[in-house]
Amino acid sequence: MKKLLIVSLNSCYPLYHGGAHAQYYFLDGLKEQVEFVFCTIITNEIEFENIEILKKNQPLIKVYFVDARLQ
């Protein structure tokens, strides 16, 4: 299986804008053929919750993030 690393400053979930739609459906459409690793940065609690939902909805996609939330 081919592997692909995607590093993005914008999360692909929730689907609020065109870029998120493009990333999400690209990953969703090829997840059976390509091993995806998606890396992003989170800066607040809402982004963290959205990443957790993405991980739950797409268990075949490995999701990693840098946690830049203010403590």
Coordinates of N, CA, C and O in Angstrom, one line a residue:
M1 N 0.8 -1.2 0.0 CA 0.0 0.0 0.0 C 0.9 1.2 0.0 O 1.9 1.3 0.7
K2 N 0.6 2.2 -0.8 CA 1.3 3.4 -0.9 C 1.0 4.3 0.4 O -0.1 4.1 1.0
K3 N 2.0 5.1 0.7 CA 1.8 6.0 1.9 C 1.9 7.4 1.5 O 2.7 7.7 0.6
L4 N 1.1 8.3 2.1 CA 1.1 9.7 1.8 C 1.0 10.5 3.1 O 0.1 10.3 3.9
L5 N 1.9 11.4 3.3 CA 1.9 12.3 4.4 C 1.3 13.7 3.9 O 1.8 14.2 2.9
I6 N 0.3 14.2 4.6 CA -0.3 15.5 4.3 C -0.1 16.4 5.5 O -0.5 16.0 6.7
V7 N 0.6 17.5 5.3 CA 0.8 18.5 6.4 C 0.0 19.7 6.0 O 0.2 20.3 4.9
S8 N -0.9 20.1 6.9 CA -1.8 21.3 6.5 C -1.9 22.1 7.7 O -2.1 21.6 8.9
L9 N -1.9 23.4 7.5 CA -2.2 24.4 8.6 C -3.7 24.5 8.9 O -4.1 25.0 9.9
N10 N -4.5 24.0 7.9 CA -6.0 24.0 8.1 C -6.5 22.6 8.2 O -6.1 21.7 7.4
S11 N -7.3 22.3 9.2 CA -7.9 21.0 9.3 C -8.9 20.8 8.2 O -9.5 21.7 7.7
C12 N -9.1 19.5 7.9 CA -10.1 19.2 6.8 C -11.4 18.9 7.4 O -12.3 18.4 6.7
Y13 N -11.6 19.2 8.7 CA -12.9 19.0 9.3 C -13.1 20.1 10.4 O -12.2 20.4 11.1
P14 N -14.2 20.7 10.5 CA -15.5 20.4 9.8 C -15.5 21.0 8.4 O -14.6 21.7 8.0
L15 N -16.4 20.6 7.6 CA -16.5 21.0 6.2 C -17.1 22.3 6.0 O -18.2 22.5 5.4
Y16 N -16.4 23.4 6.4 CA -17.0 24.7 6.4 C -16.5 25.5 5.1 O -17.1 26.5 4.8
H17 N -15.5 25.1 4.4 CA -15.0 25.8 3.3 C -14.5 24.9 2.2 O -14.3 23.7 2.5
G18 N -14.3 25.4 1.1 CA -13.9 24.6 -0.1 C -12.7 23.8 0.1 O -12.6 22.6 -0.3
G19 N -11.7 24.3 0.8 CA -10.4 23.6 1.0 C -10.6 22.4 1.9 O -10.1 21.3 1.7
A20 N -11.5 22.6 2.9 CA -11.8 21.4 3.8 C -12.5 20.3 3.0 O -12.2 19.1 3.2
H21 N -13.5 20.7 2.2 CA -14.2 19.7 1.4 C -13.2 19.0 0.5 O -13.3 17.7 0.4
A22 N -12.3 19.7 -0.2 CA -11.3 19.1 -1.1 C -10.5 18.1 -0.3 O -10.3 16.9 -0.8
Q23 N -9.9 18.5 0.8 CA -9.0 17.6 1.6 C -9.8 16.4 2.1 O -9.3 15.3 2.0
Y24 N -10.9 16.6 2.6 CA -11.7 15.5 3.3 C -12.1 14.5 2.2 O -11.9 13.3 2.5
Y25 N -12.6 14.9 1.1 CA -13.1 13.9 0.1 C -12.0 13.3 -0.6 O -12.1 12.2 -1.1
F26 N -10.8 14.0 -0.7 CA -9.6 13.3 -1.3 C -9.2 12.2 -0.4 O -8.9 11.1 -0.9
L27 N -9.1 12.5 0.9 CA -8.7 11.4 1.9 C -9.7 10.3 1.9 O -9.4 9.1 1.9
D28 N -11.0 10.7 2.0 CA -12.1 9.7 2.0 C -12.1 8.8 0.8 O -12.3 7.6 0.9
G29 N -11.9 9.3 -0.3 CA -12.0 8.6 -1.6 C -10.8 7.6 -1.8 O -11.0 6.6 -2.5
L30 N -9.7 7.9 -1.2 CA -8.5 7.0 -1.5 C -8.0 6.3 -0.2 O -7.0 5.6 -0.3
K31 N -8.7 6.4 0.9 CA -8.2 5.8 2.1 C -8.1 4.3 2.1 O -7.3 3.7 2.8
E32 N -8.8 3.6 1.2 CA -8.7 2.2 1.0 C -7.5 1.8 0.2 O -7.0 0.6 0.3
Q33 N -6.9 2.7 -0.6 CA -5.8 2.4 -1.5 C -4.5 3.0 -1.0 O -3.4 2.6 -1.4
V34 N -4.6 4.0 -0.2 CA -3.4 4.8 0.3 C -3.4 4.9 1.8 O -4.5 5.2 2.4
E35 N -2.3 4.7 2.4 CA -2.2 4.9 3.9 C -1.9 6.3 4.1 O -0.8 6.8 3.8
F36 N -2.8 7.1 4.6 CA -2.7 8.5 4.9 C -2.3 8.8 6.3 O -2.7 8.2 7.2
V37 N -1.4 9.8 6.4 CA -1.0 10.4 7.7 C -1.3 11.9 7.5 O -0.7 12.5 6.6
F38 N -2.2 12.4 8.3 CA -2.6 13.8 8.2 C -2.1 14.5 9.4 O -2.4 14.1 10.6
C39 N -1.3 15.6 9.2 CA -0.7 16.3 10.3 C -1.2 17.8 10.2 O -1.2 18.4 9.2
T40 N -1.5 18.3 11.4 CA -2.0 19.7 11.4 C -1.6 20.3 12.8 O -1.0 19.7 13.6
I41 N -2.0 21.6 13.0 CA -1.8 22.3 14.2 C -3.2 22.7 14.8 O -4.0 23.1 14.0
I42 N -3.3 22.6 16.1 CA -4.5 23.1 16.7 C -4.2 24.3 17.6 O -3.2 24.2 18.3
T43 N -5.0 25.3 17.6 CA -4.8 26.4 18.5 C -5.8 26.7 19.5 O -5.7 27.7 20.3
N44 N -6.9 26.0 19.4 CA -8.0 26.2 20.4 C -8.8 24.9 20.6 O -8.6 23.9 20.0
E45 N -9.7 25.0 21.6 CA -10.5 23.8 22.0 C -11.4 23.3 20.9 O -11.6 22.1 20.7
I46 N -12.0 24.2 20.1 CA -12.9 23.8 19.0 C -12.1 23.0 18.0 O -12.6 22.0 17.5
E47 N -10.9 23.5 17.6 CA -10.1 22.7 16.7 C -9.8 21.3 17.2 O -9.8 20.3 16.5
F48 N -9.5 21.2 18.5 CA -9.2 20.0 19.1 C -10.4 19.0 19.0 O -10.2 17.9 18.6
E49 N -11.5 19.5 19.3 CA -12.7 18.7 19.3 C -13.0 18.2 17.8 O -13.4 17.1 17.6
N50 N -12.8 19.1 16.9 CA -13.0 18.8 15.5 C -12.0 17.7 15.0 O -12.4 16.8 14.2
I51 N -10.8 17.7 15.5 CA -9.8 16.7 15.1 C -10.2 15.4 15.7 O -10.1 14.3 15.1
E52 N -10.7 15.4 17.0 CA -11.2 14.2 17.6 C -12.3 13.6 16.8 O -12.4 12.3 16.6
I53 N -13.2 14.4 16.3 CA -14.4 13.9 15.5 C -13.8 13.3 14.2 O -14.3 12.3 13.7
L54 N -12.9 14.0 13.6 CA -12.3 13.5 12.3 C -11.6 12.1 12.6 O -11.9 11.2 11.8
K55 N -10.9 12.0 13.7 CA -10.3 10.7 14.0 C -11.3 9.6 14.2 O -11.1 8.4 13.7
K56 N -12.4 9.9 14.8 CA -13.5 8.9 15.0 C -14.2 8.6 13.7 O -14.5 7.4 13.5
N57 N -14.4 9.6 12.9 CA -15.2 9.3 11.6 C -14.3 8.7 10.5 O -14.8 8.1 9.6
Q58 N -13.0 8.8 10.6 CA -12.1 8.3 9.6 C -11.0 7.4 10.3 O -9.8 7.8 10.3
P59 N -11.3 6.3 10.8 CA -10.3 5.5 11.6 C -9.2 5.0 10.8 O -8.1 4.6 11.3
L60 N -9.3 4.9 9.4 CA -8.2 4.4 8.6 C -7.1 5.5 8.4 O -6.0 5.2 7.9
I61 N -7.4 6.7 8.7 CA -6.5 7.8 8.5 C -5.8 8.1 9.8 O -6.4 8.4 10.8
K62 N -4.5 8.1 9.8 CA -3.7 8.4 11.0 C -3.7 10.0 11.1 O -3.2 10.6 10.1
V63 N -4.1 10.5 12.2 CA -4.1 11.9 12.4 C -3.2 12.3 13.6 O -3.3 11.8 14.7
Y64 N -2.3 13.2 13.3 CA -1.4 13.8 14.3 C -1.5 15.3 14.3 O -1.8 15.9 13.3
F65 N -1.3 15.9 15.4 CA -1.3 17.4 15.5 C -0.4 17.9 16.5 O 0.0 17.2 17.5
V66 N 0.0 19.2 16.3 CA 0.8 19.9 17.2 C -0.2 20.7 18.0 O -1.1 21.4 17.5
D67 N -0.1 20.6 19.3 CA -1.1 21.2 20.2 C -0.5 22.6 20.6 O 0.4 22.7 21.4
A68 N -1.0 23.7 20.0 CA -0.6 25.0 20.3 C -1.6 25.8 21.1 O -1.6 27.0 21.0
R69 N -2.5 25.1 21.8 CA -3.5 25.8 22.6 C -2.8 26.5 23.7 O -1.8 26.0 24.3
L70 N -3.3 27.7 24.0 CA -2.8 28.4 25.2 C -3.2 27.7 26.5 O -4.3 27.3 26.6
Q71 N -2.3 27.5 27.3 CA -2.6 26.8 28.6 C -3.1 27.8 29.6 O -2.8 28.9 29.8

